[in-house]
Amino acid sequence: MDRRAKSCRCLATLPVPSRLRKAGPNEDPVLPDAPKHLLLVGGGHAHVIVLEAFARRPEPGLRLTLVAKDRFSPYSGMLPGHLAGLYGREEMHIDLERLARRCGAALIEGEASRIEPDARQVCLGSGEVLAYDVLSIDIGIVPDLTGIEGADEHALAVKPIGDLLPKWDRLLADAERGQGPRRLAIVGGGIAGICLAFAAASRLRHTGASITLIGAGPSPEINAGMARRVGHALKRHGIALLSGEPVVAIHRHGVTLANGDSVAADAVLVSTHAAPPRVLHEAALEKDGRGFLAIGPTLQVLGWGNVFAAGDCATMEAHPRPKAGVFAVRQGPVLARNLRRALRGEPLEAYVPQRDHLILIGTGDGSAIGGRGRWLSFEGRWAWRLKDWLDRRFMRRFR
Ligand SMILES: Cc1cc2nc3c(=O)[nH]c(=O)nc-3n(C[C@H](O)[C@H](O)[C@H](O)COP(=O)(O)OP(=O)(O)OC[C@H]3O[C@@H](n4cnc5c(N)ncnc54)[C@H](O)[C@@H]3O)c2cc1C
């Protein structure tokens, strides 16, 4: 056993054919007639689609295991609507246990703490070790709070969403009792930050709380027309916008900007840059310059025939795209087909993600601002109805 394998306490190791144990990068993972174990790590957007695909069309002779931190996987598209009080918690969560049951998969509620591709095994925080024939990773991102002093202690990080929700509930309960924040700051001027600002304003308006959105500059994710519409809507909703100076520190009484200015706040929500989850740091897999898994057009991690990755934790080296759920969702069906093909020993299909995508930002008042590409922008109640219909239609697939 090599040094890294020793570090995992093997409580339950699934049998791995000895020929597979020695297989290295770029080797064909498929052994005809061998029992096959597909291990999905993370219950992200791409993996729920994979599970749905295997439920619809089971793969004979396949053992399927899903490792996910939580039984309920949040759908981020509905998160701002949930924070605004428009959707119940169960409406924005996918029940992974039910989904796993539908496709005969075993769900292990736990956290992958070590990925050992040479040994073809994944170690869990519990000490359990899972061997695999084919591995797929869809574990999202963690917030990158490194450049913001005090953020670990004083900020409410938006991701992981599972950790945010109980904190948001407490904040709301305090607000209802008149003991909540009088001033809320949201750090991060990207789409997520903008959505959160509208959601918070709509939910906290009656408490008299003020909302400030702080972005380091204009969001590169939205075109000029949308930016104009967002600017007008923020004003209409009484949300102050500070743009141009990054936040460098968060403390008990607010935030400090790079130019030394302070913004007073009793609570600070942070939705800034993404960082790769810790389990990827030490995994001996190909990464991009920021530490996200580097994948090719077949969604295989570069150099590894039997390791796939999708969603925010991965970067398509040939076609980089922003980290957005819509890309994880689009990768889902391709990932499902390629996992099936890899298990069968068939050639894989290549995938080129679309260049741009429809963006819809709910403004928390039954209206939405939308756009696509460089030129198209629009807004109205119909845009919210469209977003609501698209999100509910997506969630219906897993009910
Ligand atoms: C407020 C907000 C609004 C957003 N709105 C939109 C939107 O409208 N449209 C859009 O396209 N994008 C939106 N996004 C972005 C979107 O959230 C992400 O791009 C999307 O969630 C990425 O999906 P994923 O499959 O990569 O991972 P995730 O959805 O993050 O799922 C990863 C899962 O893996 C689990 N996990 C993590 N680590 C481990 C581990 N070590 N072991 C086991 N399990 C693990 C996590 O618990 C999680 O359930 C929004 C983001 C935010 C914060």
CSV table of C-alpha atoms and ligand atoms in Angstrom, one decimal:
chain,number,residue,atom,x,y,z
A,1,MET,CA,0.0,0.0,0.0
A,2,ASP,CA,1.4,3.4,-0.9
A,3,ARG,CA,1.9,6.3,1.6
A,4,ARG,CA,-1.4,7.9,0.7
A,5,ALA,CA,-3.4,4.8,0.8
A,6,LYS,CA,-2.1,4.1,4.3
A,7,SER,CA,-3.5,7.5,5.5
A,8,CYS,CA,-7.1,6.2,5.0
A,9,ARG,CA,-8.3,3.8,7.7
A,10,CYS,CA,-9.9,1.0,5.7
A,11,LEU,CA,-13.1,0.1,7.5
A,12,ALA,CA,-14.8,-1.3,4.5
A,13,THR,CA,-13.0,-1.7,1.2
A,14,LEU,CA,-14.9,-2.9,-1.7
A,15,PRO,CA,-13.2,-5.6,-3.7
A,16,VAL,CA,-11.1,-4.3,-6.6
A,17,PRO,CA,-9.8,-6.7,-9.2
A,18,SER,CA,-6.1,-6.9,-8.9
A,19,ARG,CA,-5.5,-5.9,-12.5
A,20,LEU,CA,-7.4,-2.7,-11.9
A,21,ARG,CA,-5.4,-1.8,-8.8
A,22,LYS,CA,-2.2,-1.4,-10.9
A,23,ALA,CA,-3.8,0.5,-13.7
A,24,GLY,CA,-2.4,4.0,-14.2
A,25,PRO,CA,-3.3,7.2,-16.0
A,26,ASN,CA,-4.8,7.0,-19.5
A,27,GLU,CA,-5.5,3.3,-19.3
A,28,ASP,CA,-8.8,1.9,-20.5
A,29,PRO,CA,-10.8,1.5,-17.3
A,30,VAL,CA,-13.0,-1.2,-18.7
A,31,LEU,CA,-12.6,-4.8,-18.0
A,32,PRO,CA,-15.1,-7.0,-19.8
A,33,ASP,CA,-17.0,-9.3,-17.4
A,34,ALA,CA,-15.5,-7.7,-14.3
A,35,PRO,CA,-18.0,-6.4,-11.7
A,36,LYS,CA,-18.2,-2.7,-12.3
A,37,HIS,CA,-18.6,-0.1,-9.6
A,38,LEU,CA,-19.4,3.5,-10.6
A,39,LEU,CA,-18.8,5.9,-7.7
A,40,LEU,CA,-20.3,9.4,-7.9
A,41,VAL,CA,-18.8,11.8,-5.4
A,42,GLY,CA,-21.0,14.9,-4.7
A,43,GLY,CA,-24.7,15.4,-5.2
A,44,GLY,CA,-24.3,18.4,-7.5
A,45,HIS,CA,-26.5,19.4,-10.5
A,46,ALA,CA,-24.7,17.2,-13.0
A,47,HIS,CA,-24.9,14.1,-10.8
A,48,VAL,CA,-28.6,14.4,-10.1
A,49,ILE,CA,-29.1,14.3,-13.9
A,50,VAL,CA,-26.8,11.2,-14.1
A,51,LEU,CA,-28.8,9.5,-11.4
A,52,GLU,CA,-32.1,10.3,-13.2
A,53,ALA,CA,-30.6,8.9,-16.4
A,54,PHE,CA,-29.6,5.7,-14.7
A,55,ALA,CA,-33.1,5.5,-13.1
A,56,ARG,CA,-34.7,5.8,-16.5
A,57,ARG,CA,-32.4,3.3,-18.1
A,58,PRO,CA,-30.6,1.0,-15.6
A,59,GLU,CA,-27.2,-0.4,-16.7
A,60,PRO,CA,-27.2,-4.2,-16.2
A,61,GLY,CA,-24.5,-5.5,-13.9
A,62,LEU,CA,-23.6,-2.0,-12.6
A,63,ARG,CA,-23.1,-1.2,-8.9
A,64,LEU,CA,-23.7,2.5,-8.4
A,65,THR,CA,-22.8,4.5,-5.2
A,66,LEU,CA,-23.4,8.1,-4.5
A,67,VAL,CA,-21.4,9.9,-1.8
A,68,ALA,CA,-22.9,13.2,-0.8
A,69,LYS,CA,-22.4,15.4,2.2
A,70,ASP,CA,-26.2,15.9,2.7
A,71,ARG,CA,-29.2,13.9,1.8
A,72,PHE,CA,-30.9,17.0,0.4
A,73,SER,CA,-29.1,18.8,-2.4
A,74,PRO,CA,-30.0,22.5,-2.9
A,75,TYR,CA,-30.9,23.9,-6.3
A,76,SER,CA,-29.2,27.2,-6.4
A,77,GLY,CA,-31.5,28.7,-9.1
A,78,MET,CA,-34.3,28.8,-6.5
A,79,LEU,CA,-32.1,29.9,-3.5
A,80,PRO,CA,-32.7,33.6,-3.9
A,81,GLY,CA,-36.5,32.9,-4.3
A,82,HIS,CA,-36.3,30.8,-1.1
A,83,LEU,CA,-34.5,33.5,0.8
A,84,ALA,CA,-37.1,36.0,-0.4
A,85,GLY,CA,-39.8,33.7,1.0
A,86,LEU,CA,-41.2,32.7,-2.3
A,87,TYR,CA,-40.3,29.0,-2.2
A,88,GLY,CA,-40.4,26.5,0.7
A,89,ARG,CA,-37.3,24.7,1.6
A,90,GLU,CA,-38.5,21.4,0.2
A,91,GLU,CA,-39.3,23.1,-3.1
A,92,MET,CA,-35.6,24.0,-3.7
A,93,HIS,CA,-34.1,20.7,-2.5
A,94,ILE,CA,-33.6,17.4,-4.3
A,95,ASP,CA,-34.0,14.4,-2.1
A,96,LEU,CA,-30.9,12.3,-3.1
A,97,GLU,CA,-32.0,9.3,-1.1
A,98,ARG,CA,-35.2,9.1,-3.1
A,99,LEU,CA,-33.4,9.6,-6.3
A,100,ALA,CA,-30.7,7.0,-5.4
A,101,ARG,CA,-33.4,4.5,-4.6
A,102,ARG,CA,-35.1,5.1,-8.0
A,103,CYS,CA,-31.9,3.9,-9.7
A,104,GLY,CA,-30.8,1.3,-7.2
A,105,ALA,CA,-27.9,3.3,-6.1
A,106,ALA,CA,-26.5,3.2,-2.6
A,107,LEU,CA,-26.4,6.6,-1.0
A,108,ILE,CA,-23.6,7.2,1.6
A,109,GLU,CA,-24.1,10.5,3.5
A,110,GLY,CA,-20.6,11.5,4.0
A,111,GLU,CA,-17.7,13.6,2.8
A,112,ALA,CA,-15.0,12.4,0.5
A,113,SER,CA,-11.8,13.5,2.2
A,114,ARG,CA,-9.2,11.9,0.0
A,115,ILE,CA,-9.1,10.8,-3.7
A,116,GLU,CA,-6.5,8.3,-4.6
A,117,PRO,CA,-6.7,7.7,-8.4
A,118,ASP,CA,-3.6,5.5,-8.5
A,119,ALA,CA,-5.2,3.1,-6.0
A,120,ARG,CA,-8.7,3.7,-7.6
A,121,GLN,CA,-10.2,4.5,-4.2
A,122,VAL,CA,-11.9,7.4,-2.4
A,123,CYS,CA,-11.5,7.8,1.4
A,124,LEU,CA,-14.4,9.3,3.4
A,125,GLY,CA,-14.2,11.4,6.5
A,126,SER,CA,-15.6,8.5,8.4
A,127,GLY,CA,-12.6,6.4,7.6
A,128,GLU,CA,-14.5,4.3,5.1
A,129,VAL,CA,-12.7,3.5,1.8
A,130,LEU,CA,-14.5,3.0,-1.4
A,131,ALA,CA,-12.9,1.4,-4.4
A,132,TYR,CA,-14.2,2.2,-7.9
A,133,ASP,CA,-13.9,1.2,-11.5
A,134,VAL,CA,-15.1,4.5,-12.7
A,135,LEU,CA,-15.2,7.7,-10.6
A,136,SER,CA,-17.2,10.9,-11.2
A,137,ILE,CA,-16.7,14.1,-9.2
A,138,ASP,CA,-19.3,16.9,-8.9
A,139,ILE,CA,-18.6,18.6,-5.6
A,140,GLY,CA,-19.1,22.3,-6.4
A,141,ILE,CA,-16.9,25.0,-4.9
A,142,VAL,CA,-16.1,26.6,-1.6
A,143,PRO,CA,-16.0,30.4,-1.1
A,144,ASP,CA,-12.5,31.9,-1.5
A,145,LEU,CA,-12.3,34.1,1.6
A,146,THR,CA,-8.5,34.3,1.6
A,147,GLY,CA,-8.2,38.0,0.6
A,148,ILE,CA,-10.7,39.2,3.2
A,149,GLU,CA,-9.4,39.5,6.7
A,150,GLY,CA,-11.9,38.4,9.4
A,151,ALA,CA,-14.3,36.8,6.8
A,152,ASP,CA,-14.0,33.4,8.4
A,153,GLU,CA,-15.2,34.7,11.7
A,154,HIS,CA,-17.7,37.4,10.8
A,155,ALA,CA,-19.1,36.7,7.4
A,156,LEU,CA,-22.1,34.6,6.3
A,157,ALA,CA,-20.7,32.7,3.3
A,158,VAL,CA,-23.3,31.8,0.7
A,159,LYS,CA,-21.7,28.5,0.0
A,160,PRO,CA,-22.1,25.8,1.1
A,161,ILE,CA,-25.8,26.6,0.9
A,162,GLY,CA,-26.6,23.9,3.5
A,163,ASP,CA,-24.6,25.9,6.1
A,164,LEU,CA,-26.1,29.2,5.0
A,165,LEU,CA,-29.8,28.3,5.5
A,166,PRO,CA,-29.8,27.8,9.3
A,167,LYS,CA,-27.9,31.1,9.7
A,168,TRP,CA,-30.3,32.9,7.4
A,169,ASP,CA,-33.2,31.5,9.5
A,170,ARG,CA,-31.7,32.8,12.7
A,171,LEU,CA,-31.1,36.2,11.1
A,172,LEU,CA,-34.8,36.4,10.0
A,173,ALA,CA,-36.1,35.2,13.4
A,174,ASP,CA,-34.0,38.0,15.1
A,175,ALA,CA,-35.3,40.5,12.5
A,176,GLU,CA,-38.9,39.6,13.2
A,177,ARG,CA,-38.3,40.1,16.9
A,178,GLY,CA,-36.8,43.5,16.2
A,179,GLN,CA,-33.3,42.3,17.2
A,180,GLY,CA,-32.0,41.5,13.7
A,181,PRO,CA,-29.5,43.5,11.6
A,182,ARG,CA,-30.5,47.1,10.8
A,183,ARG,CA,-27.8,47.1,8.1
A,184,LEU,CA,-27.0,44.2,5.9
A,185,ALA,CA,-24.1,44.2,3.5
A,186,ILE,CA,-23.7,41.8,0.6
A,187,VAL,CA,-20.2,41.4,-0.7
A,188,GLY,CA,-19.9,40.2,-4.3
A,189,GLY,CA,-21.4,42.1,-7.3
A,190,GLY,CA,-21.8,39.0,-9.5
A,191,ILE,CA,-25.1,37.5,-10.4
A,192,ALA,CA,-25.3,35.6,-7.2
A,193,GLY,CA,-24.7,38.7,-5.1
A,194,ILE,CA,-27.2,40.7,-7.1
A,195,CYS,CA,-29.9,38.0,-6.7
A,196,LEU,CA,-29.2,37.9,-3.0
A,197,ALA,CA,-29.5,41.6,-2.6
A,198,PHE,CA,-33.0,41.6,-4.2
A,199,ALA,CA,-34.0,38.6,-2.1
A,200,ALA,CA,-32.8,40.1,1.1
A,201,ALA,CA,-34.4,43.5,0.4
A,202,SER,CA,-37.8,41.8,-0.4
A,203,ARG,CA,-37.6,39.7,2.8
A,204,LEU,CA,-36.3,42.3,5.2
A,205,ARG,CA,-38.0,45.5,3.9
A,206,HIS,CA,-40.8,45.5,6.5
A,207,THR,CA,-38.2,45.4,9.3
A,208,GLY,CA,-36.7,48.7,8.1
A,209,ALA,CA,-33.2,47.1,7.5
A,210,SER,CA,-31.0,48.8,4.9
A,211,ILE,CA,-29.2,46.7,2.2
A,212,THR,CA,-25.8,47.6,0.6
A,213,LEU,CA,-24.4,45.6,-2.3
A,214,ILE,CA,-20.6,45.8,-2.6
A,215,GLY,CA,-18.9,44.7,-5.8
A,216,ALA,CA,-15.3,45.1,-6.9
A,217,GLY,CA,-16.4,46.4,-10.3
A,218,PRO,CA,-19.0,45.9,-13.0
A,219,SER,CA,-20.0,42.2,-13.2
A,220,PRO,CA,-18.4,40.6,-16.3
A,221,GLU,CA,-21.2,38.0,-16.3
A,222,ILE,CA,-23.9,40.4,-17.4
A,223,ASN,CA,-24.1,42.7,-20.5
A,224,ALA,CA,-24.4,46.5,-20.5
A,225,GLY,CA,-28.2,46.5,-21.0
A,226,MET,CA,-28.7,44.1,-18.1
A,227,ALA,CA,-26.3,46.1,-15.9
A,228,ARG,CA,-28.3,49.3,-16.6
A,229,ARG,CA,-31.6,47.6,-15.7
A,230,VAL,CA,-30.1,46.0,-12.6
A,231,GLY,CA,-28.8,49.5,-11.5
A,232,HIS,CA,-32.3,51.0,-11.9
A,233,ALA,CA,-33.9,48.1,-10.1
A,234,LEU,CA,-31.5,48.4,-7.2
A,235,LYS,CA,-32.3,52.1,-6.8
A,236,ARG,CA,-36.1,51.3,-7.0
A,237,HIS,CA,-35.7,48.8,-4.2
A,238,GLY,CA,-33.6,51.1,-2.0
A,239,ILE,CA,-30.5,49.0,-2.3
A,240,ALA,CA,-27.3,51.0,-2.1
A,241,LEU,CA,-24.6,49.9,-4.6
A,242,LEU,CA,-20.9,50.4,-4.0
A,243,SER,CA,-18.7,49.4,-6.9
A,244,GLY,CA,-15.1,49.7,-7.6
A,245,GLU,CA,-13.3,48.9,-4.3
A,246,PRO,CA,-12.8,45.4,-3.2
A,247,VAL,CA,-13.6,44.5,0.4
A,248,VAL,CA,-10.4,43.7,2.3
A,249,ALA,CA,-11.7,43.1,5.9
A,250,ILE,CA,-14.9,42.1,7.7
A,251,HIS,CA,-15.4,42.9,11.3
A,252,ARG,CA,-18.1,43.0,13.9
A,253,HIS,CA,-19.3,46.5,12.8
A,254,GLY,CA,-19.0,46.2,9.0
A,255,VAL,CA,-16.5,46.0,6.3
A,256,THR,CA,-13.3,47.8,5.2
A,257,LEU,CA,-12.7,48.6,1.5
A,258,ALA,CA,-9.3,48.5,-0.2
A,259,ASN,CA,-9.2,52.4,-0.2
A,260,GLY,CA,-9.6,52.4,3.6
A,261,ASP,CA,-13.3,53.4,3.6
A,262,SER,CA,-15.7,51.6,6.0
A,263,VAL,CA,-19.2,50.4,5.4
A,264,ALA,CA,-21.2,49.9,8.6
A,265,ALA,CA,-23.1,46.6,8.8
A,266,ASP,CA,-24.5,44.4,11.4
A,267,ALA,CA,-24.5,41.3,9.2
A,268,VAL,CA,-22.4,40.6,6.1
A,269,LEU,CA,-23.2,38.0,3.4
A,270,VAL,CA,-20.3,37.0,1.2
A,271,SER,CA,-20.7,35.7,-2.3
A,272,THR,CA,-17.4,36.4,-4.0
A,273,HIS,CA,-14.8,34.2,-5.7
A,274,ALA,CA,-14.9,30.4,-5.9
A,275,ALA,CA,-12.1,28.1,-4.6
A,276,PRO,CA,-11.8,24.4,-5.1
A,277,PRO,CA,-13.0,22.2,-2.3
A,278,ARG,CA,-10.2,21.0,0.0
A,279,VAL,CA,-10.4,17.3,-1.1
A,280,LEU,CA,-9.1,18.4,-4.5
A,281,HIS,CA,-5.9,20.0,-3.1
A,282,GLU,CA,-4.1,16.8,-2.5
A,283,ALA,CA,-5.7,14.6,-5.1
A,284,ALA,CA,-3.1,13.6,-7.7
A,285,LEU,CA,-5.3,14.7,-10.6
A,286,GLU,CA,-4.7,17.2,-13.3
A,287,LYS,CA,-5.8,20.8,-12.3
A,288,ASP,CA,-6.1,24.2,-13.9
A,289,GLY,CA,-4.1,27.2,-12.6
A,290,ARG,CA,-6.6,27.8,-9.8
A,291,GLY,CA,-6.8,24.2,-8.5
A,292,PHE,CA,-10.0,23.1,-10.2
A,293,LEU,CA,-10.0,19.7,-12.0
A,294,ALA,CA,-8.9,20.0,-15.6
A,295,ILE,CA,-11.2,18.1,-17.9
A,296,GLY,CA,-11.3,17.4,-21.6
A,297,PRO,CA,-14.3,17.5,-24.0
A,298,THR,CA,-15.4,14.0,-22.8
A,299,LEU,CA,-15.5,15.3,-19.2
A,300,GLN,CA,-12.7,13.0,-18.3
A,301,VAL,CA,-10.0,14.5,-16.0
A,302,LEU,CA,-7.0,15.0,-18.3
A,303,GLY,CA,-4.8,12.0,-18.2
A,304,TRP,CA,-7.3,9.7,-16.5
A,305,GLY,CA,-9.5,7.4,-18.5
A,306,ASN,CA,-11.6,6.4,-15.5
A,307,VAL,CA,-12.1,9.7,-13.6
A,308,PHE,CA,-14.7,12.2,-14.8
A,309,ALA,CA,-15.7,15.5,-13.3
A,310,ALA,CA,-18.4,18.1,-14.0
A,311,GLY,CA,-19.9,21.3,-12.6
A,312,ASP,CA,-18.1,24.1,-10.8
A,313,CYS,CA,-15.3,21.9,-9.4
A,314,ALA,CA,-14.0,21.3,-13.0
A,315,THR,CA,-12.7,23.5,-15.8
A,316,MET,CA,-13.0,22.5,-19.4
A,317,GLU,CA,-9.5,23.5,-20.5
A,318,ALA,CA,-10.4,23.8,-24.2
A,319,HIS,CA,-13.7,25.7,-23.5
A,320,PRO,CA,-13.6,27.6,-20.2
A,321,ARG,CA,-17.0,29.0,-19.1
A,322,PRO,CA,-18.1,30.9,-16.0
A,323,LYS,CA,-19.0,28.8,-12.9
A,324,ALA,CA,-22.8,28.6,-13.3
A,325,GLY,CA,-25.3,25.9,-12.5
A,326,VAL,CA,-26.6,26.0,-16.1
A,327,PHE,CA,-23.3,24.5,-17.4
A,328,ALA,CA,-23.3,21.8,-14.7
A,329,VAL,CA,-26.9,21.0,-15.8
A,330,ARG,CA,-26.0,20.8,-19.5
A,331,GLN,CA,-23.0,18.6,-18.7
A,332,GLY,CA,-25.3,16.1,-16.9
A,333,PRO,CA,-26.7,14.2,-19.9
A,334,VAL,CA,-23.3,14.0,-21.6
A,335,LEU,CA,-21.7,12.8,-18.4
A,336,ALA,CA,-24.4,10.1,-18.0
A,337,ARG,CA,-23.8,8.9,-21.5
A,338,ASN,CA,-20.0,8.9,-21.2
A,339,LEU,CA,-20.0,7.1,-17.9
A,340,ARG,CA,-22.2,4.4,-19.5
A,341,ARG,CA,-19.9,4.2,-22.5
A,342,ALA,CA,-16.8,4.1,-20.3
A,343,LEU,CA,-18.3,1.2,-18.3
A,344,ARG,CA,-19.1,-0.6,-21.5
A,345,GLY,CA,-15.8,0.1,-23.2
A,346,GLU,CA,-17.4,2.2,-26.0
A,347,PRO,CA,-16.0,5.4,-27.5
A,348,LEU,CA,-16.9,8.5,-25.6
A,349,GLU,CA,-18.7,11.6,-27.0
A,350,ALA,CA,-17.1,15.0,-27.1
A,351,TYR,CA,-19.0,18.0,-25.7
A,352,VAL,CA,-18.6,21.7,-26.5
A,353,PRO,CA,-20.5,23.9,-24.0
A,354,GLN,CA,-22.7,26.7,-25.4
A,355,ARG,CA,-20.9,30.1,-25.5
A,356,ASP,CA,-23.5,32.0,-23.6
A,357,HIS,CA,-26.7,31.3,-21.7
A,358,LEU,CA,-30.0,32.8,-20.6
A,359,ILE,CA,-29.6,34.8,-17.4
A,360,LEU,CA,-32.6,35.5,-15.3
A,361,ILE,CA,-32.3,37.6,-12.1
A,362,GLY,CA,-35.4,37.7,-9.9
A,363,THR,CA,-36.0,41.1,-8.3
A,364,GLY,CA,-38.0,39.7,-5.4
A,365,ASP,CA,-41.2,41.5,-6.4
A,366,GLY,CA,-42.6,39.2,-8.9
A,367,SER,CA,-40.5,40.6,-11.7
A,368,ALA,CA,-37.1,39.6,-13.3
A,369,ILE,CA,-34.3,41.0,-15.4
A,370,GLY,CA,-32.9,38.8,-18.1
A,371,GLY,CA,-30.5,38.7,-20.9
A,372,ARG,CA,-28.2,36.7,-23.1
A,373,GLY,CA,-24.9,37.3,-24.8
A,374,ARG,CA,-23.6,40.8,-25.4
A,375,TRP,CA,-26.8,42.6,-26.6
A,376,LEU,CA,-30.1,41.1,-25.4
A,377,SER,CA,-31.6,42.4,-22.2
A,378,PHE,CA,-35.2,42.5,-21.0
A,379,GLU,CA,-37.3,42.7,-17.8
A,380,GLY,CA,-40.9,42.3,-16.6
A,381,ARG,CA,-43.3,40.1,-14.7
A,382,TRP,CA,-43.3,37.6,-17.6
A,383,ALA,CA,-39.6,37.2,-17.2
A,384,TRP,CA,-40.1,36.1,-13.6
A,385,ARG,CA,-42.9,33.8,-14.7
A,386,LEU,CA,-40.5,32.3,-17.2
A,387,LYS,CA,-37.8,31.8,-14.6
A,388,ASP,CA,-40.3,30.3,-12.1
A,389,TRP,CA,-41.6,27.9,-14.8
A,390,LEU,CA,-38.0,26.8,-15.9
A,391,ASP,CA,-36.9,26.2,-12.3
A,392,ARG,CA,-40.1,24.3,-11.3
A,393,ARG,CA,-39.9,22.2,-14.5
A,394,PHE,CA,-36.3,21.3,-13.6
A,395,MET,CA,-37.2,20.3,-10.1
A,396,ARG,CA,-40.2,18.3,-11.2
A,397,ARG,CA,-37.8,15.8,-12.9
A,398,PHE,CA,-36.6,14.7,-9.4
A,399,ARG,CA,-39.9,14.4,-7.6
B,1,LIG,C1,-27.3,32.8,-4.6
B,1,LIG,C2,-26.8,32.0,-5.8
B,1,LIG,C3,-27.7,32.0,-7.0
B,1,LIG,C4,-27.3,31.3,-8.1
B,1,LIG,N1,-28.2,31.3,-9.2
B,1,LIG,C5,-27.8,30.7,-10.3
B,1,LIG,C6,-28.7,30.7,-11.4
B,1,LIG,O1,-29.8,31.3,-11.4
B,1,LIG,N2,-28.2,30.1,-12.5
B,1,LIG,C7,-27.1,29.4,-12.6
B,1,LIG,O2,-26.7,28.9,-13.6
B,1,LIG,N3,-26.2,29.4,-11.5
B,1,LIG,C8,-26.6,30.0,-10.4
B,1,LIG,N4,-25.7,30.0,-9.3
B,1,LIG,C9,-24.4,29.2,-9.4
B,1,LIG,C10,-24.7,27.7,-9.0
B,1,LIG,O3,-24.9,27.7,-7.6
B,1,LIG,C11,-23.5,26.8,-9.2
B,1,LIG,O4,-22.9,27.1,-10.4
B,1,LIG,C12,-24.0,25.3,-9.2
B,1,LIG,O5,-24.5,25.0,-7.9
B,1,LIG,C13,-22.9,24.4,-9.5
B,1,LIG,O6,-23.4,23.1,-9.4
B,1,LIG,P1,-22.4,21.9,-9.1
B,1,LIG,O7,-23.1,20.7,-9.6
B,1,LIG,O8,-21.0,22.2,-9.6
B,1,LIG,O9,-22.2,21.8,-7.5
B,1,LIG,P2,-23.2,22.1,-6.3
B,1,LIG,O10,-24.6,22.4,-6.7
B,1,LIG,O11,-22.5,23.1,-5.5
B,1,LIG,O12,-23.2,20.7,-5.6
B,1,LIG,C14,-22.1,20.1,-5.0
B,1,LIG,C15,-22.5,19.1,-4.0
B,1,LIG,O13,-21.4,18.3,-3.6
B,1,LIG,C16,-21.4,18.2,-2.2
B,1,LIG,N5,-20.1,18.0,-1.7
B,1,LIG,C17,-19.1,19.0,-1.6
B,1,LIG,N6,-18.0,18.5,-1.2
B,1,LIG,C18,-18.2,17.2,-1.1
B,1,LIG,C19,-17.3,16.1,-0.6
B,1,LIG,N7,-16.0,16.3,-0.3
B,1,LIG,N8,-17.9,14.9,-0.6
B,1,LIG,C20,-19.2,14.6,-0.9
B,1,LIG,N9,-20.0,15.6,-1.3
B,1,LIG,C21,-19.5,16.9,-1.4
B,1,LIG,C22,-22.1,19.5,-1.7
B,1,LIG,O14,-22.6,19.3,-0.4
B,1,LIG,C23,-23.1,19.8,-2.7
B,1,LIG,O15,-24.3,19.2,-2.4
B,1,LIG,C24,-26.1,30.6,-8.1
B,1,LIG,C25,-25.2,30.6,-7.0
B,1,LIG,C26,-25.6,31.3,-5.9
B,1,LIG,C27,-24.7,31.3,-4.7
